[in-house]
XYZ file of C-alpha atoms in Angstrom:
615
model
C 17.455 -31.593 -12.358
C 14.017 -32.008 -10.275
C 14.828 -35.405 -9.041
C 18.306 -34.328 -8.102
C 17.153 -31.316 -6.006
C 14.804 -33.430 -4.391
C 17.315 -35.918 -3.522
C 19.950 -33.284 -2.295
C 16.954 -31.661 -0.034
C 16.127 -35.544 1.524
C 19.918 -36.041 2.260
C 20.190 -32.795 4.114
C 17.260 -33.389 6.211
C 18.886 -36.730 7.010
C 22.088 -34.723 7.922
C 19.879 -32.579 10.476
C 18.254 -35.401 11.791
C 21.726 -37.012 12.551
C 22.734 -33.954 14.253
C 19.760 -33.653 16.269
C 20.542 -37.103 17.295
C 24.038 -36.541 18.289
C 24.681 -35.731 22.090
C 25.966 -32.344 21.117
C 22.332 -31.413 19.580
C 20.648 -33.167 22.596
C 19.600 -30.658 25.410
C 20.134 -33.022 28.039
C 23.831 -33.519 27.139
C 24.349 -29.804 26.053
C 27.529 -29.693 28.254
C 29.160 -32.428 26.388
C 32.188 -32.159 23.934
C 32.009 -29.166 21.466
C 31.026 -29.700 17.988
C 33.763 -29.367 15.395
C 33.821 -26.735 12.683
C 33.271 -29.176 9.951
C 30.175 -30.620 11.743
C 28.564 -27.241 12.497
C 29.354 -26.270 8.762
C 27.578 -29.197 7.682
C 24.513 -29.053 9.962
C 24.309 -25.177 8.973
C 24.536 -25.836 5.130
C 21.791 -28.529 5.725
C 19.503 -26.109 7.321
C 20.401 -23.412 4.568
C 19.211 -25.944 2.007
C 16.006 -27.182 3.963
C 15.127 -23.727 5.083
C 14.910 -25.276 8.515
C 15.193 -21.961 10.817
C 14.608 -23.490 14.035
C 17.224 -26.294 13.408
C 19.503 -23.308 12.160
C 19.338 -21.330 15.111
C 20.404 -24.394 17.324
C 23.201 -24.934 15.154
C 24.136 -21.194 15.783
C 23.701 -21.598 19.661
C 25.918 -24.496 19.351
C 28.522 -22.725 17.506
C 28.417 -20.003 19.866
C 28.869 -22.573 22.847
C 31.841 -24.300 21.024
C 33.378 -20.717 20.442
C 33.393 -20.914 16.890
C 30.561 -18.411 15.939
C 33.131 -15.814 14.847
C 35.102 -18.155 12.596
C 34.662 -16.426 9.116
C 33.408 -19.816 7.355
C 30.908 -20.560 10.154
C 29.631 -16.842 10.232
C 29.328 -16.530 6.366
C 27.483 -19.901 6.335
C 25.118 -18.737 9.172
C 24.624 -15.532 7.189
C 23.525 -17.520 4.097
C 21.363 -19.832 6.255
C 19.405 -16.873 8.119
C 18.980 -15.233 4.706
C 17.509 -18.399 3.029
C 15.224 -18.753 5.878
C 13.927 -15.117 5.583
C 15.423 -13.855 8.832
C 17.652 -10.949 7.551
C 17.538 -9.476 11.209
C 19.511 -12.701 12.500
C 21.818 -12.595 9.500
C 22.649 -9.083 10.124
C 23.305 -9.703 13.761
C 25.823 -12.323 12.747
C 27.366 -10.036 10.103
C 27.739 -7.042 12.460
C 29.368 -9.391 15.251
C 32.307 -10.666 12.822
C 35.318 -9.328 11.154
C 34.106 -8.186 7.807
C 35.620 -8.916 4.268
C 34.493 -9.056 0.657
C 33.005 -12.751 1.091
C 30.691 -12.132 4.299
C 29.610 -8.598 2.872
C 28.703 -10.216 -0.458
C 26.737 -12.889 1.555
C 24.929 -10.128 3.520
C 24.097 -8.174 0.362
C 22.709 -11.351 -1.428
C 20.402 -11.885 1.661
C 19.316 -8.395 1.710
C 18.217 -9.047 -2.244
C 16.825 -12.535 -1.939
C 14.556 -10.959 0.826
C 13.418 -8.123 -1.199
C 15.277 -5.620 0.686
C 17.244 -3.953 -2.257
C 17.675 -0.532 -0.888
C 19.324 -2.085 2.364
C 21.482 -4.285 -0.027
C 22.774 -1.092 -2.021
C 23.292 0.785 1.114
C 25.540 -1.988 2.412
C 27.199 -2.122 -1.058
C 28.051 1.725 -1.269
C 29.590 1.323 2.362
C 32.287 -1.274 1.327
C 35.636 0.185 2.319
C 37.698 -2.693 0.550
C 37.754 -3.283 -3.065
C 34.632 -5.412 -4.281
C 35.082 -8.547 -6.144
C 32.964 -9.998 -9.189
C 30.580 -11.902 -6.787
C 29.966 -8.449 -4.942
C 29.080 -6.633 -8.201
C 26.676 -9.316 -9.211
C 24.883 -8.759 -5.934
C 24.567 -5.094 -6.200
C 23.477 -5.532 -10.000
C 20.609 -8.024 -8.601
C 19.593 -5.587 -6.127
C 19.339 -2.834 -8.825
C 17.297 -5.244 -11.081
C 14.866 -6.155 -7.868
C 14.591 -2.334 -7.546
C 13.329 -2.273 -11.145
C 10.706 -4.861 -10.485
C 8.780 -2.520 -8.103
C 9.415 0.705 -9.842
C 6.702 2.461 -12.253
C 8.404 3.005 -15.757
C 8.506 6.077 -17.576
C 7.811 6.316 -21.354
C 11.070 7.430 -22.915
C 11.634 7.254 -26.751
C 8.641 4.891 -26.884
C 10.025 2.574 -24.238
C 9.186 1.893 -20.670
C 12.271 2.674 -18.706
C 12.718 2.291 -14.850
C 14.943 5.445 -14.831
C 15.802 5.257 -10.935
C 16.721 1.878 -10.762
C 18.935 2.258 -14.382
C 20.821 5.113 -12.822
C 21.801 3.047 -9.868
C 22.553 0.101 -12.039
C 24.891 2.388 -14.322
C 26.681 3.610 -11.173
C 27.576 -0.140 -10.349
C 28.487 -0.940 -13.853
C 30.974 2.103 -13.833
C 32.500 0.873 -10.658
C 32.909 -2.903 -12.087
C 34.196 -1.096 -15.230
C 36.948 0.658 -13.281
C 37.623 -2.547 -11.176
C 38.130 -4.362 -14.564
C 35.421 -6.748 -13.685
C 32.724 -5.740 -16.236
C 33.836 -8.352 -18.638
C 33.794 -11.155 -16.196
C 31.011 -13.503 -17.703
C 28.887 -13.514 -14.362
C 28.973 -9.744 -13.949
C 28.230 -9.252 -17.740
C 25.362 -11.725 -17.671
C 23.943 -9.813 -14.716
C 24.348 -6.503 -16.326
C 22.472 -7.774 -19.282
C 19.731 -8.848 -17.077
C 19.745 -5.694 -14.985
C 19.591 -3.406 -18.093
C 16.705 -5.456 -19.702
C 14.824 -5.236 -16.428
C 15.333 -1.482 -16.374
C 14.111 -1.403 -20.068
C 17.348 -0.407 -21.559
C 18.005 -3.278 -24.332
C 20.176 -1.047 -25.841
C 22.309 -0.992 -23.076
C 22.102 -4.651 -22.356
C 23.081 -5.372 -25.886
C 26.271 -3.109 -25.929
C 27.294 -5.133 -22.744
C 26.602 -8.462 -24.868
C 28.577 -7.591 -27.706
C 31.583 -6.582 -25.620
C 31.984 -10.094 -24.028
C 34.834 -12.090 -25.057
C 33.040 -15.534 -24.645
C 29.662 -16.556 -24.529
C 27.808 -19.348 -22.904
C 24.234 -20.332 -23.137
C 23.535 -18.299 -19.915
C 24.603 -15.016 -21.510
C 22.645 -15.804 -24.585
C 19.293 -16.639 -22.288
C 19.726 -13.444 -20.575
C 19.681 -11.299 -23.788
C 16.680 -13.660 -25.101
C 14.910 -13.074 -21.842
C 15.567 -9.363 -21.899
C 14.169 -9.016 -25.583
C 10.863 -10.941 -24.358
C 10.450 -8.710 -21.080
C 10.767 -5.533 -23.272
C 8.520 -7.260 -25.988
C 11.121 -7.140 -28.528
C 10.024 -10.548 -29.876
C 11.202 -10.824 -33.456
C 14.709 -9.767 -31.892
C 14.697 -12.615 -29.750
C 13.687 -15.219 -32.526
C 16.708 -13.615 -34.583
C 19.113 -13.994 -31.725
C 17.964 -17.641 -31.425
C 18.920 -18.160 -34.741
C 22.489 -16.635 -34.300
C 23.006 -18.484 -31.264
C 22.216 -21.782 -33.220
C 24.880 -20.653 -35.798
C 27.423 -20.716 -33.073
C 26.281 -24.377 -32.310
C 25.478 -23.368 -28.799
C 23.037 -26.162 -27.448
C 19.870 -24.412 -26.256
C 18.604 -25.487 -22.817
C 15.345 -25.148 -21.312
C 15.410 -21.432 -20.145
C 16.425 -20.830 -23.923
C 12.851 -22.702 -25.108
C 11.065 -20.607 -22.287
C 12.190 -17.237 -23.675
C 11.682 -18.207 -27.187
C 8.131 -19.869 -26.543
C 7.564 -16.565 -24.627
C 8.527 -14.446 -27.682
C 6.056 -16.474 -29.911
C 3.146 -15.983 -27.320
C 4.054 -12.129 -27.303
C 3.581 -12.130 -31.329
C 0.392 -13.907 -31.165
C -0.876 -11.342 -28.889
C -0.178 -8.602 -31.786
C -1.410 -10.933 -34.667
C -4.741 -10.714 -36.033
C -6.457 -14.081 -35.955
C -7.554 -15.944 -39.031
C -10.273 -18.446 -39.177
C -8.978 -22.131 -40.066
C -11.593 -25.037 -40.030
C -13.851 -23.118 -37.713
C -11.213 -22.133 -35.533
C -9.873 -18.518 -34.923
C -5.936 -18.876 -34.922
C -2.796 -16.705 -35.078
C -1.280 -18.844 -37.930
C 2.041 -17.337 -38.356
C 2.906 -17.328 -34.489
C 1.445 -20.817 -34.348
C 3.915 -22.125 -36.930
C 7.064 -20.692 -35.217
C 5.884 -21.939 -32.080
C 5.287 -25.386 -33.352
C 8.741 -25.339 -34.975
C 10.060 -24.465 -31.418
C 8.081 -27.132 -29.779
C 9.530 -29.807 -32.290
C 12.954 -28.791 -31.520
C 12.322 -28.888 -27.666
C 11.040 -32.488 -28.262
C 14.225 -33.391 -30.146
C 16.293 -31.984 -27.404
C 14.243 -33.935 -24.875
C 12.987 -30.683 -22.973
C 9.389 -30.820 -23.954
C 8.418 -31.955 -20.706
C 10.494 -29.972 -18.497
C 7.863 -28.184 -16.263
C 9.075 -24.656 -17.205
C 9.017 -25.441 -21.118
C 5.447 -27.327 -20.918
C 4.098 -24.384 -18.882
C 5.322 -21.930 -21.486
C 4.165 -24.180 -24.399
C 0.765 -24.258 -22.763
C 0.416 -20.553 -22.384
C 1.811 -20.089 -25.903
C -0.560 -22.338 -27.813
C -3.322 -20.522 -25.833
C -2.312 -17.228 -26.937
C -2.414 -18.699 -30.506
C -5.839 -19.739 -30.141
C -4.997 -23.607 -30.261
C -6.579 -24.950 -26.922
C -6.538 -28.644 -28.330
C -2.517 -28.046 -28.480
C -2.039 -26.546 -25.222
C -4.511 -29.312 -23.673
C -2.358 -32.085 -25.310
C 0.887 -30.573 -23.811
C -0.982 -30.212 -20.203
C -2.372 -33.607 -20.297
C 1.260 -35.115 -21.146
C 2.759 -33.856 -17.935
C 3.304 -36.416 -15.000
C 3.304 -33.479 -12.571
C 1.534 -30.115 -12.882
C 2.098 -27.288 -10.675
C -0.062 -24.002 -9.992
C 1.604 -22.293 -13.252
C 0.260 -25.404 -15.512
C -3.287 -25.096 -14.438
C -3.023 -21.427 -14.418
C -1.895 -21.255 -18.051
C -4.633 -23.582 -19.203
C -7.476 -22.123 -17.245
C -6.557 -18.633 -18.503
C -6.201 -20.086 -22.018
C -9.844 -21.218 -22.032
C -11.137 -18.194 -20.429
C -9.478 -16.029 -23.060
C -10.448 -18.190 -25.857
C -14.256 -18.104 -25.289
C -14.616 -21.246 -23.187
C -15.101 -19.917 -19.788
C -17.189 -22.808 -18.722
C -14.273 -25.270 -19.366
C -11.855 -22.726 -17.535
C -14.151 -22.889 -14.378
C -14.468 -26.760 -14.629
C -10.730 -27.008 -14.692
C -10.402 -24.552 -11.650
C -12.652 -26.812 -9.614
C -10.558 -29.886 -10.779
C -7.422 -28.067 -9.899
C -9.020 -27.662 -6.246
C -9.920 -31.224 -6.167
C -6.428 -32.516 -7.073
C -5.161 -30.572 -4.069
C -3.421 -27.721 -6.002
C -3.869 -24.421 -4.269
C -4.396 -21.577 -6.339
C -2.245 -18.535 -6.388
C -2.807 -14.735 -7.323
C -2.628 -15.507 -10.811
C -4.963 -18.411 -10.974
C -7.630 -16.520 -9.029
C -7.280 -13.704 -11.814
C -7.748 -16.373 -14.502
C -10.917 -17.832 -13.185
C -12.169 -14.256 -12.331
C -11.609 -13.566 -16.180
C -13.897 -16.646 -16.907
C -16.487 -15.586 -14.395
C -16.574 -12.070 -15.790
C -17.138 -13.445 -19.334
C -19.961 -15.404 -18.346
C -21.230 -12.776 -15.771
C -21.377 -15.771 -13.489
C -22.067 -13.592 -9.932
C -22.303 -16.562 -7.527
C -19.108 -18.620 -9.200
C -17.065 -15.246 -8.801
C -18.367 -14.843 -5.215
C -17.129 -18.519 -4.450
C -13.604 -17.389 -5.877
C -13.777 -14.287 -3.957
C -14.133 -16.508 -0.856
C -11.058 -18.537 -1.910
C -9.254 -15.343 -2.206
C -10.106 -14.348 1.485
C -9.290 -17.750 2.683
C -5.889 -17.634 1.009
C -5.425 -13.869 2.122
C -5.000 -13.092 -1.391
C -8.134 -10.432 -1.421
C -5.888 -7.410 -0.972
C -3.425 -8.412 -3.504
C -3.383 -5.683 -6.117
C -3.867 -8.344 -9.116
C -6.363 -10.368 -7.386
C -8.108 -6.934 -6.172
C -8.033 -5.548 -9.577
C -9.789 -8.499 -10.925
C -12.403 -8.812 -8.376
C -13.437 -5.014 -8.984
C -13.587 -5.721 -12.670
C -15.609 -8.835 -12.266
C -18.205 -7.095 -10.021
C -18.263 -4.318 -12.403
C -19.050 -6.565 -15.284
C -21.902 -8.093 -13.195
C -23.240 -4.528 -12.543
C -22.629 -5.254 -8.816
C -21.052 -1.972 -8.004
C -21.234 -2.091 -4.320
C -19.203 -5.385 -4.107
C -16.717 -3.720 -6.413
C -16.420 -0.729 -4.195
C -15.866 -3.396 -1.175
C -13.117 -5.179 -3.218
C -11.667 -1.906 -4.204
C -11.324 -1.139 -0.777
C -9.646 -4.168 0.298
C -6.689 -3.667 -2.052
C -3.699 -2.667 0.096
C -1.757 -0.709 -2.664
C -3.882 0.556 -5.299
C -2.625 1.225 -8.606
C -4.059 2.909 -11.985
C -5.658 -0.459 -13.088
C -7.585 -0.553 -9.682
C -8.940 2.962 -10.143
C -9.605 2.551 -13.817
C -11.536 -0.836 -13.189
C -13.802 1.133 -10.587
C -14.103 4.256 -12.946
C -15.065 2.083 -16.194
C -17.669 0.063 -14.216
C -19.580 3.306 -13.038
C -19.004 4.520 -16.680
C -20.798 1.456 -18.068
C -23.646 2.096 -15.407
C -23.900 5.528 -16.948
C -23.118 7.087 -13.108
C -21.249 10.202 -14.596
C -21.481 11.660 -10.929
C -19.711 8.789 -9.433
C -17.248 8.764 -12.342
C -16.166 12.414 -11.895
C -15.977 11.925 -8.030
C -13.700 9.080 -8.422
C -11.599 10.908 -11.138
C -11.079 13.694 -8.527
C -10.275 11.312 -5.876
C -7.808 9.752 -8.236
C -5.901 12.898 -8.132
C -6.218 13.859 -4.496
C -5.415 10.663 -2.778
C -2.445 11.910 -0.637
C 0.060 8.978 -0.575
C -2.353 6.774 -3.022
C -2.362 9.594 -5.614
C -2.558 8.004 -8.832
C -1.954 9.681 -12.443
C -4.769 9.013 -14.763
C -3.826 7.309 -18.088
C -5.687 7.012 -21.389
C -7.902 4.331 -20.309
C -8.785 6.806 -17.305
C -9.870 9.577 -19.709
C -11.819 7.076 -22.253
C -14.196 6.073 -19.518
C -14.629 9.815 -18.172
C -15.251 10.920 -21.575
C -17.657 8.337 -22.249
C -19.626 8.982 -19.057
C -19.762 12.652 -19.870
C -20.921 12.121 -23.559
C -23.789 9.469 -22.424
C -25.057 11.734 -19.603
C -24.998 15.126 -21.674
C -22.058 16.694 -19.663
C -20.627 18.430 -22.860
C -19.074 21.329 -21.207
C -17.535 19.259 -18.534
C -16.365 16.647 -21.073
C -14.570 19.182 -23.192
C -12.905 20.629 -20.274
C -11.370 17.204 -19.198
C -10.514 16.389 -23.079
C -8.511 19.946 -23.180
C -6.775 19.346 -19.833
C -5.514 15.682 -20.910
C -2.366 16.780 -22.523
C -2.042 20.056 -21.086
C -2.313 19.195 -17.507
C -1.927 15.336 -17.176
C 0.506 14.775 -19.918
C -1.708 12.329 -21.716
C -1.805 12.688 -25.399
C -5.274 11.769 -26.983
C -5.498 8.886 -29.081
C -8.178 8.315 -31.836
C -10.783 6.750 -29.419
C -10.487 9.770 -27.185
C -11.528 12.091 -30.293
C -14.282 9.762 -31.269
C -15.662 9.965 -27.646
C -15.682 13.757 -28.007
C -17.084 13.778 -31.420
C -19.784 11.206 -30.040
C -20.408 13.532 -27.123
C -20.622 16.707 -29.316
C -22.987 14.822 -31.718
C -25.415 13.812 -28.887
C -25.516 17.055 -27.571
C -26.589 18.522 -30.910
C -23.282 20.369 -31.629
C -22.649 18.879 -34.930
C -20.644 22.111 -36.386
C -18.137 21.627 -33.330
C -17.929 17.778 -33.805
C -16.902 18.629 -37.617
C -14.122 21.146 -36.158
C -12.932 18.536 -33.868
C -12.399 16.076 -36.682
C -10.454 18.815 -38.554
C -8.091 19.201 -35.406
C -7.261 15.583 -35.262
C -3.822 14.686 -36.013
C -4.966 11.767 -38.084
C -7.232 11.377 -41.027
C -10.858 10.650 -39.876
C -11.742 6.815 -40.712
C -14.936 5.241 -41.262
C -15.882 4.856 -37.466
C -15.392 8.729 -37.162
C -17.813 9.639 -40.101
C -20.453 6.878 -38.866
C -20.644 8.618 -35.352
C -21.260 11.833 -37.045
C -23.928 10.286 -39.346
C -25.679 8.851 -36.270
C -25.724 11.850 -34.647
C -27.153 13.647 -37.608
C -30.151 11.121 -37.786
C -31.034 12.220 -34.219
C -30.898 15.872 -34.899
C -32.534 15.624 -38.618
C -29.379 17.652 -39.905
C -29.331 16.549 -43.484
C -26.497 18.866 -44.615
C -23.866 17.746 -42.232
C -25.167 14.228 -42.700
C -24.554 14.524 -46.242
C -20.881 15.443 -45.659
C -20.325 12.367 -43.378
C -22.282 10.271 -46.151
C -19.937 11.306 -48.856
C -16.770 10.974 -46.846
C -17.959 7.344 -46.038
C -18.506 6.715 -49.573
C -15.004 7.834 -50.484
C -13.658 5.387 -47.506
C -15.582 2.321 -48.075
C -16.551 2.604 -51.789
C -20.080 2.439 -50.849
C -20.105 -1.195 -49.974
C -21.929 -0.677 -46.604
C -25.839 -0.951 -47.072
C -26.043 0.552 -43.463
C -24.603 3.781 -44.361
C -27.270 4.373 -47.228
C -29.909 3.238 -44.629
C -28.742 5.758 -42.206
C -28.674 8.633 -44.768
C -32.200 7.882 -46.026
C -33.417 7.923 -42.480
C -31.974 11.425 -42.179
C -33.618 12.532 -45.393
C -36.867 11.002 -44.221
C -36.899 12.631 -40.743
C -36.226 16.016 -42.519
C -39.158 15.436 -45.036
C -36.611 15.129 -48.001
C -38.508 12.242 -49.854
C -37.052 12.659 -53.238
C -33.399 12.508 -51.864
C -34.451 9.666 -49.522
C -35.507 7.671 -52.552
C -32.453 8.409 -54.300
C -30.076 7.171 -51.679
C -32.248 4.072 -51.371
C -32.107 3.248 -55.006
C -28.270 3.618 -54.798
C -28.408 1.201 -51.712
C -30.403 -1.544 -53.727
C -27.469 -1.793 -55.907
C -25.397 -2.916 -52.716
C -27.844 -5.121 -51.026
C -30.834 -6.991 -52.278
C -32.094 -6.874 -48.487
C -32.682 -3.104 -48.386
C -36.388 -3.314 -49.484
C -37.129 -5.873 -46.700
C -35.337 -3.616 -43.899
C -37.313 -0.361 -45.019
C -40.476 -2.333 -45.085
C -40.152 -3.470 -41.503
C -38.872 -0.211 -40.271
């Protein structure tokens, strides 16, 4: 298919070349015989395929000179051409100057959609005075899906839903139902895609289940919807159902299914196999899909191969990921990025940076995701000089203000302790999001600069047009900073405001921060009260925090409470618990109790005497 596309583009460029050489295109003979509609159509379609705006404008000029610019076929093709070339202003000028029908209006709606002007697309659709057809509904639904991509979701029923886009999509769906077009296979498939992108997989499934006939495109839309909504198990169940119907999978089917395996791997605990940490269950499923892709002759399709690299990396098998990558005769930026990020996330940051350099030497320019992957590697190595070079690449490519790259730069510099550079990177981000602020807040929190953390926390909420809602990660960093700097009252105030004022329910880690903060401040009774107020049972981490605080404050009574709870939870198997309690008794001058605990510890570990002798 890729070769076919290349040949088609070459042919269209040849068409434009012939057109340019003709006497009708030559400016010296501009007064010669007018071009026919057929020639103008062929030339404008060629400009559409090659995205040659300059040649397209000349074809438009020739069409006007010949008196054919208002012809519905010429005008509609010109709209498509201008839209494909990214000039919706010119496309709209053609549209506004011609007799409008459903075909030209649909072309203009799609033009707006393809250029990210989804609001204008829906405005145009809502103003249609004639009956929309299936293609018009498809265009409007694509606009709704495009809006969803830029909308911040809301958690409803545990799902991330793009409410505004969903409501607009439902309104278009209602119109399509009234027109009898909702079961049209192209409309239904686009509805599935739209509902999936809006976070309503249930509605997507309802549309799918009502379809009279299914093709692989419809199945792929639902599969991809499951992956986008992280319903990976459901995606693989649907794949089995698809095969039961003897529908042959295509490249997109494998991309979706392998993507599902990658998500499952992210959620699976790694197991050590021959010295490697692997996500075994996900890896087995991914291997099976890989074998089927080989059987179908699709394993070297660039999209399938890129997803294989990512899937194997997520499963921890960089050998398999590298094997797929090395077999590719053509590698694009996605291929390189998947491999670089895989090595970075699997503890081989040096290899990741070597690959980044090799990619550059091979003439492949990094995109925003590549830069992020390389910065992850630099952060893992705390390689400040290498990160600065990547920052220079980001500036050269004018991607330093991109939110993904900017966030990665802030995080990287913060990990290196270079907070001045982190602030500079933060300031460069054109449109900051919660992650941008969290990266900076977390950086200062780890530096122990509570004053700066609290200042940023306040700025987040006051930022006018840039006002950002703090989330659970924000509060974790703020509470941690308060705890380490002894700001107990301020920390408790912020903790109490989490749910009441900000709508963020505290998790176990937030309670642990508060318990640690109270313990560090010597408020051990209040720490116990906080444990009692938790909506979950305290775990070993909870009581270890309390036990450590009791050692600092020589509180044997509360320390014994924490010690007994730990004995119940781990069965007395952790020698460190005994040593902590022994230390508390020693600091409180309770020698008999100390020896009793150490005697118990000797039954757990023979190293106890060595440890106590050296401490």
